[in-house]
Amino acid sequence: MSDSDSSGVLSQRAGVGGPRLWVLLRLNRWLFTAAVLAIVFVALVGASQFGLTPLRTIVEQHNGTFWIFSGFIGAIITGTSIVVTINQLVLSQELGAVGEQRDRMQDAMDFRQDLEDSLEEEDVTPPEPAAFLYELVDGVEEEANDLEETIAGDHSDELQAKVADYVDDAVENAQVVKDDLENAQFGTFDVIWNALNFNYSRKIYDARKLRADHGDEFSDDADAELDEMIELLKFFGPAREHFKTLYFQWELINLSRALLYVSVPALSAMALLMMYIDGQALPGTTLGVDNLVWITSAGFVVGIAPFVVFIVYILRIATVAKRTLAMGPFILRESERDEDLG
């Protein structure tokens, strides 16, 4: 199998950059925000050293601070209101009559019961998302080992080798995900990260390809084990989509709260800069830079903080959505399809 393509770990799959993915998905959102704002601040202060028109001159002659910061007032208020409204629309999907809520409850219970019927050693699946996914992935690992044991001995060497490769890939991927899920807590990104790391769609494709190419060589027991393997893998898609939906709602709530926390200080800072800073304020320099440049650059960074917070949260949501557009045996990313099974 092609290691880059069959690998379940997201950062090792074809066409996915590790550092880039870490920034988009794993980096703490507040640290990401602070890093972006720091870069903007350094760029603004550094620009004052390139022989451009001095900021103090612009402020004295054209009332520059007013024109710089007045636009932030309306932008912050409008932007925050829009985001909170969008959040309310998304969360409104959770509202409904008692009959609708009862149907949702029954669907969830039916899904759990169907999975429990398929798992050999789990009578009741745990309620926590991380533990639930752990048991599901553990069941896939056990089923993969059972498949290899069933194939061993009374099948051709070629088929045994191909099944062994398939099982090794599934077991390795499952063990990596299980190790990370043990300490994962929903509300952090860890649960969704590990759900993305389990490449179930590729495993469904490979299992079906094995059957298509060597179906006549499978014994009845081996064929039944392969069926059970595919059935377990098919549970992972709906489970991942459900937890992804819950996570998106969770993140939108966090985004709304973050914007509310940041917007009020930002509005206050804009008002102070407009009311009390002019060309005569804060004379002198610090570290060779005009004090007015320091305070104006800091004010600009505070003004764009709500927008940057919005960007870094939406980047993660959009990245997860892009990686999970298709449910089932579909791979939308660029990949090198394994031809060894052909």
Tab-separated table of C-alpha atoms in Angstrom:
chain	number	residue	atom	x	y	z
A	1	MET	CA	0.000	0.000	0.000
A	2	SER	CA	1.069	3.557	-0.560
A	3	ASP	CA	2.142	4.827	2.860
A	4	SER	CA	1.254	8.417	2.145
A	5	ASP	CA	-2.160	7.582	0.921
A	6	SER	CA	-3.281	4.773	3.175
A	7	SER	CA	-2.019	6.346	6.353
A	8	GLY	CA	-4.868	7.183	8.635
A	9	VAL	CA	-3.093	10.010	10.437
A	10	LEU	CA	-4.331	13.225	8.847
A	11	SER	CA	-0.998	15.055	8.872
A	12	GLN	CA	0.663	12.178	6.981
A	13	ARG	CA	-1.836	11.876	4.137
A	14	ALA	CA	-1.045	12.999	0.620
A	15	GLY	CA	-1.253	16.729	-0.001
A	16	VAL	CA	-1.529	17.772	3.662
A	17	GLY	CA	1.238	19.906	5.185
A	18	GLY	CA	1.992	19.121	8.827
A	19	PRO	CA	2.947	22.624	10.107
A	20	ARG	CA	0.171	24.287	8.117
A	21	LEU	CA	-2.399	21.831	9.434
A	22	TRP	CA	-1.111	22.295	12.981
A	23	VAL	CA	-1.612	26.061	12.733
A	24	LEU	CA	-5.081	25.747	11.187
A	25	LEU	CA	-6.377	23.080	13.548
A	26	ARG	CA	-4.237	22.396	16.602
A	27	LEU	CA	-2.842	25.780	17.645
A	28	ASN	CA	-4.748	27.386	20.527
A	29	ARG	CA	-7.107	29.988	19.075
A	30	TRP	CA	-6.042	32.704	21.523
A	31	LEU	CA	-2.347	32.068	20.804
A	32	PHE	CA	-3.121	32.156	17.086
A	33	THR	CA	-4.915	35.474	17.547
A	34	ALA	CA	-2.050	36.902	19.605
A	35	ALA	CA	0.478	35.833	16.963
A	36	VAL	CA	-1.447	37.508	14.134
A	37	LEU	CA	-1.908	40.711	16.128
A	38	ALA	CA	1.766	40.755	17.105
A	39	ILE	CA	2.794	40.494	13.458
A	40	VAL	CA	0.488	43.373	12.524
A	41	PHE	CA	1.824	45.481	15.401
A	42	VAL	CA	5.462	44.880	14.435
A	43	ALA	CA	4.681	45.685	10.788
A	44	LEU	CA	3.004	48.985	11.679
A	45	VAL	CA	5.788	50.082	14.016
A	46	GLY	CA	8.458	48.948	11.582
A	47	ALA	CA	6.876	50.943	8.743
A	48	SER	CA	7.644	54.151	10.663
A	49	GLN	CA	11.384	53.491	10.160
A	50	PHE	CA	11.242	53.462	6.354
A	51	GLY	CA	11.376	57.238	5.802
A	52	LEU	CA	7.647	57.636	5.171
A	53	THR	CA	5.661	60.726	6.172
A	54	PRO	CA	5.830	60.928	9.995
A	55	LEU	CA	2.604	59.851	11.668
A	56	ARG	CA	2.625	62.888	13.933
A	57	THR	CA	2.561	65.150	10.874
A	58	ILE	CA	-0.385	63.233	9.411
A	59	VAL	CA	-2.274	63.449	12.702
A	60	GLU	CA	-1.581	67.172	13.126
A	61	GLN	CA	-2.536	68.155	9.586
A	62	HIS	CA	-5.325	65.722	8.787
A	63	ASN	CA	-6.694	64.604	12.158
A	64	GLY	CA	-5.408	61.132	11.298
A	65	THR	CA	-6.386	59.316	14.508
A	66	PHE	CA	-10.035	60.253	14.023
A	67	TRP	CA	-10.115	58.893	10.475
A	68	ILE	CA	-8.190	55.770	11.456
A	69	PHE	CA	-10.311	54.792	14.430
A	70	SER	CA	-13.781	56.150	13.712
A	71	GLY	CA	-14.459	53.406	11.166
A	72	PHE	CA	-13.760	50.719	13.781
A	73	ILE	CA	-16.750	51.752	15.903
A	74	GLY	CA	-19.378	50.797	13.333
A	75	ALA	CA	-17.401	47.795	12.084
A	76	ILE	CA	-17.034	46.234	15.541
A	77	ILE	CA	-20.675	46.759	16.494
A	78	THR	CA	-21.996	45.511	13.153
A	79	GLY	CA	-19.627	42.554	12.929
A	80	THR	CA	-20.325	41.371	16.449
A	81	SER	CA	-24.072	41.647	15.936
A	82	ILE	CA	-23.931	39.644	12.700
A	83	VAL	CA	-21.855	36.839	14.221
A	84	VAL	CA	-24.101	36.542	17.252
A	85	THR	CA	-27.155	36.453	14.954
A	86	ILE	CA	-25.620	33.690	12.840
A	87	ASN	CA	-24.839	31.770	16.012
A	88	GLN	CA	-28.443	32.071	17.133
A	89	LEU	CA	-29.681	30.788	13.769
A	90	VAL	CA	-27.413	27.753	13.986
A	91	LEU	CA	-28.423	26.977	17.543
A	92	SER	CA	-32.089	27.409	16.681
A	93	GLN	CA	-31.853	24.042	14.937
A	94	GLU	CA	-31.732	22.503	18.396
A	95	LEU	CA	-35.159	23.897	19.213
A	96	GLY	CA	-38.257	21.881	18.418
A	97	ALA	CA	-41.482	20.348	19.646
A	98	VAL	CA	-41.405	17.462	22.072
A	99	GLY	CA	-42.242	15.002	19.298
A	100	GLU	CA	-39.224	16.081	17.256
A	101	GLN	CA	-36.975	15.871	20.293
A	102	ARG	CA	-38.322	12.408	21.071
A	103	ASP	CA	-37.586	11.238	17.526
A	104	ARG	CA	-34.038	12.552	17.833
A	105	MET	CA	-33.637	10.727	21.109
A	106	GLN	CA	-34.941	7.491	19.623
A	107	ASP	CA	-32.650	7.778	16.597
A	108	ALA	CA	-29.664	8.255	18.898
A	109	MET	CA	-30.650	5.235	21.002
A	110	ASP	CA	-31.209	3.101	17.881
A	111	PHE	CA	-27.762	4.021	16.588
A	112	ARG	CA	-26.175	3.044	19.893
A	113	GLN	CA	-28.086	-0.235	19.995
A	114	ASP	CA	-27.089	-1.124	16.433
A	115	LEU	CA	-23.434	-0.479	17.249
A	116	GLU	CA	-23.610	-2.457	20.479
A	117	ASP	CA	-25.080	-5.383	18.549
A	118	SER	CA	-22.069	-5.267	16.210
A	119	LEU	CA	-19.416	-4.956	18.923
A	120	GLU	CA	-18.396	-8.315	20.322
A	121	GLU	CA	-17.237	-7.239	23.790
A	122	GLU	CA	-19.295	-4.112	24.495
A	123	ASP	CA	-22.828	-4.487	25.844
A	124	VAL	CA	-23.300	-0.761	26.551
A	125	THR	CA	-21.336	1.936	24.741
A	126	PRO	CA	-20.087	4.815	26.931
A	127	PRO	CA	-21.869	8.190	26.798
A	128	GLU	CA	-18.767	10.383	26.434
A	129	PRO	CA	-17.870	11.132	22.783
A	130	ALA	CA	-14.177	10.282	23.232
A	131	ALA	CA	-14.927	6.986	24.987
A	132	PHE	CA	-17.617	6.157	22.420
A	133	LEU	CA	-15.191	6.641	19.520
A	134	TYR	CA	-12.550	4.695	21.447
A	135	GLU	CA	-14.811	1.653	21.712
A	136	LEU	CA	-15.784	1.919	18.054
A	137	VAL	CA	-12.167	2.117	16.882
A	138	ASP	CA	-11.210	-0.660	19.280
A	139	GLY	CA	-13.963	-2.804	17.773
A	140	VAL	CA	-12.580	-2.151	14.275
A	141	GLU	CA	-9.115	-3.193	15.466
A	142	GLU	CA	-10.435	-6.427	16.964
A	143	GLU	CA	-12.456	-7.200	13.847
A	144	ALA	CA	-9.386	-6.615	11.674
A	145	ASN	CA	-7.383	-9.099	13.763
A	146	ASP	CA	-10.235	-11.625	13.530
A	147	LEU	CA	-10.242	-11.208	9.754
A	148	GLU	CA	-6.532	-11.926	9.541
A	149	GLU	CA	-6.866	-15.010	11.738
A	150	THR	CA	-9.719	-16.320	9.596
A	151	ILE	CA	-7.743	-15.809	6.387
A	152	ALA	CA	-4.597	-17.484	7.730
A	153	GLY	CA	-3.928	-21.068	6.753
A	154	ASP	CA	-6.516	-22.060	4.180
A	155	HIS	CA	-6.171	-19.213	1.659
A	156	SER	CA	-3.582	-18.392	-0.964
A	157	ASP	CA	-0.342	-16.708	0.042
A	158	GLU	CA	-1.166	-13.722	-2.178
A	159	LEU	CA	-4.532	-13.170	-0.508
A	160	GLN	CA	-3.058	-13.619	2.968
A	161	ALA	CA	-0.380	-11.036	2.191
A	162	LYS	CA	-2.905	-8.497	0.934
A	163	VAL	CA	-5.184	-9.027	3.920
A	164	ALA	CA	-2.186	-8.740	6.242
A	165	ASP	CA	-1.282	-5.365	4.693
A	166	TYR	CA	-4.861	-4.205	5.071
A	167	VAL	CA	-5.042	-5.353	8.686
A	168	ASP	CA	-1.670	-3.805	9.571
A	169	ASP	CA	-2.846	-0.448	8.240
A	170	ALA	CA	-6.158	-0.643	10.116
A	171	VAL	CA	-4.569	-1.764	13.399
A	172	GLU	CA	-1.792	0.832	13.263
A	173	ASN	CA	-4.271	3.623	12.564
A	174	ALA	CA	-6.617	2.393	15.296
A	175	GLN	CA	-3.864	2.210	17.907
A	176	VAL	CA	-2.684	5.765	17.198
A	177	VAL	CA	-6.240	7.096	17.502
A	178	LYS	CA	-6.980	5.071	20.647
A	179	ASP	CA	-3.851	6.341	22.392
A	180	ASP	CA	-4.870	9.948	21.776
A	181	LEU	CA	-8.539	9.397	22.649
A	182	GLU	CA	-7.781	8.056	26.132
A	183	ASN	CA	-7.264	11.555	27.569
A	184	ALA	CA	-9.412	13.527	25.106
A	185	GLN	CA	-12.268	15.669	26.375
A	186	PHE	CA	-15.116	16.975	24.248
A	187	GLY	CA	-15.057	20.758	24.042
A	188	THR	CA	-11.387	20.705	23.163
A	189	PHE	CA	-10.377	19.927	19.594
A	190	ASP	CA	-8.835	16.565	20.545
A	191	VAL	CA	-11.961	14.478	19.915
A	192	ILE	CA	-12.549	15.884	16.435
A	193	TRP	CA	-8.833	15.701	15.620
A	194	ASN	CA	-8.799	11.981	16.363
A	195	ALA	CA	-12.040	11.457	14.472
A	196	LEU	CA	-10.300	13.025	11.469
A	197	ASN	CA	-7.231	10.881	12.057
A	198	PHE	CA	-9.140	7.625	11.564
A	199	ASN	CA	-9.264	7.167	7.806
A	200	TYR	CA	-12.384	4.989	7.715
A	201	SER	CA	-13.387	5.871	4.142
A	202	ARG	CA	-10.127	4.488	2.744
A	203	LYS	CA	-10.541	1.330	4.805
A	204	ILE	CA	-14.055	0.765	3.463
A	205	TYR	CA	-12.756	1.181	-0.082
A	206	ASP	CA	-9.839	-1.211	0.476
A	207	ALA	CA	-12.112	-3.861	2.033
A	208	ARG	CA	-14.556	-3.666	-0.864
A	209	LYS	CA	-11.663	-3.776	-3.341
A	210	LEU	CA	-10.363	-6.938	-1.684
A	211	ARG	CA	-13.750	-8.566	-2.104
A	212	ALA	CA	-14.118	-7.380	-5.701
A	213	ASP	CA	-10.704	-8.748	-6.679
A	214	HIS	CA	-10.629	-11.945	-4.610
A	215	GLY	CA	-14.224	-12.640	-3.637
A	216	ASP	CA	-14.188	-16.142	-5.085
A	217	GLU	CA	-11.170	-17.029	-2.918
A	218	PHE	CA	-12.785	-16.089	0.398
A	219	SER	CA	-14.196	-18.841	2.559
A	220	ASP	CA	-17.653	-18.328	4.037
A	221	ASP	CA	-16.156	-17.440	7.429
A	222	ALA	CA	-13.703	-14.987	5.902
A	223	ASP	CA	-16.449	-13.401	3.834
A	224	ALA	CA	-18.565	-12.982	6.975
A	225	GLU	CA	-15.631	-11.393	8.834
A	226	LEU	CA	-15.096	-8.942	5.982
A	227	ASP	CA	-18.811	-8.059	6.102
A	228	GLU	CA	-18.549	-7.365	9.835
A	229	MET	CA	-15.454	-5.238	9.265
A	230	ILE	CA	-17.246	-3.089	6.687
A	231	GLU	CA	-20.342	-2.793	8.870
A	232	LEU	CA	-18.301	-1.523	11.817
A	233	LEU	CA	-16.482	0.982	9.622
A	234	LYS	CA	-19.836	2.257	8.346
A	235	PHE	CA	-20.771	3.242	11.907
A	236	PHE	CA	-17.810	5.583	12.119
A	237	GLY	CA	-19.055	8.008	9.449
A	238	PRO	CA	-22.375	8.952	11.121
A	239	ALA	CA	-20.688	9.058	14.541
A	240	ARG	CA	-18.008	11.436	13.290
A	241	GLU	CA	-20.560	13.654	11.540
A	242	HIS	CA	-22.697	13.842	14.681
A	243	PHE	CA	-19.781	14.818	16.907
A	244	LYS	CA	-18.555	17.262	14.254
A	245	THR	CA	-21.957	18.978	14.251
A	246	LEU	CA	-21.913	19.231	18.040
A	247	TYR	CA	-18.384	20.589	17.925
A	248	PHE	CA	-19.307	23.252	15.368
A	249	GLN	CA	-22.141	24.416	17.600
A	250	TRP	CA	-19.773	24.406	20.580
A	251	GLU	CA	-17.196	26.456	18.670
A	252	LEU	CA	-19.775	28.982	17.464
A	253	ILE	CA	-20.816	29.536	21.069
A	254	ASN	CA	-17.143	30.017	22.010
A	255	LEU	CA	-16.728	32.411	19.081
A	256	SER	CA	-19.700	34.500	20.160
A	257	ARG	CA	-18.413	34.683	23.722
A	258	ALA	CA	-14.903	35.567	22.560
A	259	LEU	CA	-16.206	38.367	20.357
A	260	LEU	CA	-18.261	39.772	23.202
A	261	TYR	CA	-15.218	39.677	25.479
A	262	VAL	CA	-13.005	41.416	22.930
A	263	SER	CA	-15.471	43.883	21.433
A	264	VAL	CA	-16.206	45.974	24.518
A	265	PRO	CA	-12.507	46.688	25.310
A	266	ALA	CA	-11.908	47.352	21.616
A	267	LEU	CA	-14.748	49.878	21.451
A	268	SER	CA	-13.499	51.545	24.617
A	269	ALA	CA	-9.983	51.813	23.210
A	270	MET	CA	-11.279	53.315	19.958
A	271	ALA	CA	-13.263	55.922	21.878
A	272	LEU	CA	-10.246	56.896	24.012
A	273	LEU	CA	-7.989	57.249	20.990
A	274	MET	CA	-10.538	59.379	19.136
A	275	MET	CA	-11.281	61.590	22.128
A	276	TYR	CA	-7.845	62.211	23.654
A	277	ILE	CA	-5.115	61.561	21.084
A	278	ASP	CA	-4.045	64.275	18.644
A	279	GLY	CA	-0.804	65.566	17.152
A	280	GLN	CA	0.355	67.049	20.484
A	281	ALA	CA	-0.147	63.899	22.563
A	282	LEU	CA	2.686	61.787	23.978
A	283	PRO	CA	5.686	63.785	22.752
A	284	GLY	CA	9.076	62.114	22.545
A	285	THR	CA	10.331	58.711	21.471
A	286	THR	CA	10.815	55.255	22.953
A	287	LEU	CA	13.456	52.930	21.486
A	288	GLY	CA	13.862	55.393	18.648
A	289	VAL	CA	10.175	55.268	17.683
A	290	ASP	CA	7.741	58.160	18.152
A	291	ASN	CA	5.425	57.486	21.107
A	292	LEU	CA	2.462	58.370	18.920
A	293	VAL	CA	3.404	55.501	16.598
A	294	TRP	CA	3.467	53.077	19.523
A	295	ILE	CA	0.047	54.093	20.839
A	296	THR	CA	-1.590	54.336	17.409
A	297	SER	CA	-0.229	50.950	16.318
A	298	ALA	CA	-1.431	49.375	19.559
A	299	GLY	CA	-4.835	50.980	19.085
A	300	PHE	CA	-5.113	49.646	15.534
A	301	VAL	CA	-4.254	46.136	16.761
A	302	VAL	CA	-6.925	46.365	19.449
A	303	GLY	CA	-9.412	47.579	16.841
A	304	ILE	CA	-8.857	44.615	14.517
A	305	ALA	CA	-8.779	42.076	17.376
A	306	PRO	CA	-12.480	41.090	17.006
A	307	PHE	CA	-11.983	40.509	13.285
A	308	VAL	CA	-8.867	38.383	13.882
A	309	VAL	CA	-10.674	36.339	16.543
A	310	PHE	CA	-13.440	35.699	14.034
A	311	ILE	CA	-10.926	34.642	11.373
A	312	VAL	CA	-8.995	32.160	13.516
A	313	TYR	CA	-12.166	30.422	14.752
A	314	ILE	CA	-13.723	30.239	11.286
A	315	LEU	CA	-10.453	28.939	9.805
A	316	ARG	CA	-10.617	25.854	12.007
A	317	ILE	CA	-14.319	25.284	11.379
A	318	ALA	CA	-13.843	25.704	7.620
A	319	THR	CA	-10.810	23.404	7.561
A	320	VAL	CA	-12.659	20.638	9.391
A	321	ALA	CA	-15.666	21.083	7.108
A	322	LYS	CA	-13.456	20.814	4.019
A	323	ARG	CA	-11.806	17.627	5.269
A	324	THR	CA	-15.181	15.996	6.002
A	325	LEU	CA	-17.354	17.062	3.068
A	326	ALA	CA	-17.996	13.480	1.929
A	327	MET	CA	-19.287	10.733	4.187
A	328	GLY	CA	-18.640	7.130	3.274
A	329	PRO	CA	-16.179	5.601	0.783
A	330	PHE	CA	-15.400	8.879	-0.974
A	331	ILE	CA	-11.991	10.581	-0.873
A	332	LEU	CA	-12.141	14.156	-2.134
A	333	ARG	CA	-8.522	15.031	-1.443
A	334	GLU	CA	-5.691	14.371	-3.863
A	335	SER	CA	-4.516	10.815	-3.358
A	336	GLU	CA	-2.468	8.078	-4.863
A	337	ARG	CA	-4.891	5.196	-5.168
A	338	ASP	CA	-3.336	1.926	-4.221
A	339	GLU	CA	-3.044	-0.252	-7.278
A	340	ASP	CA	-1.573	-3.195	-5.389
A	341	LEU	CA	-5.019	-4.620	-4.805
A	342	GLY	CA	-5.827	-4.495	-8.524
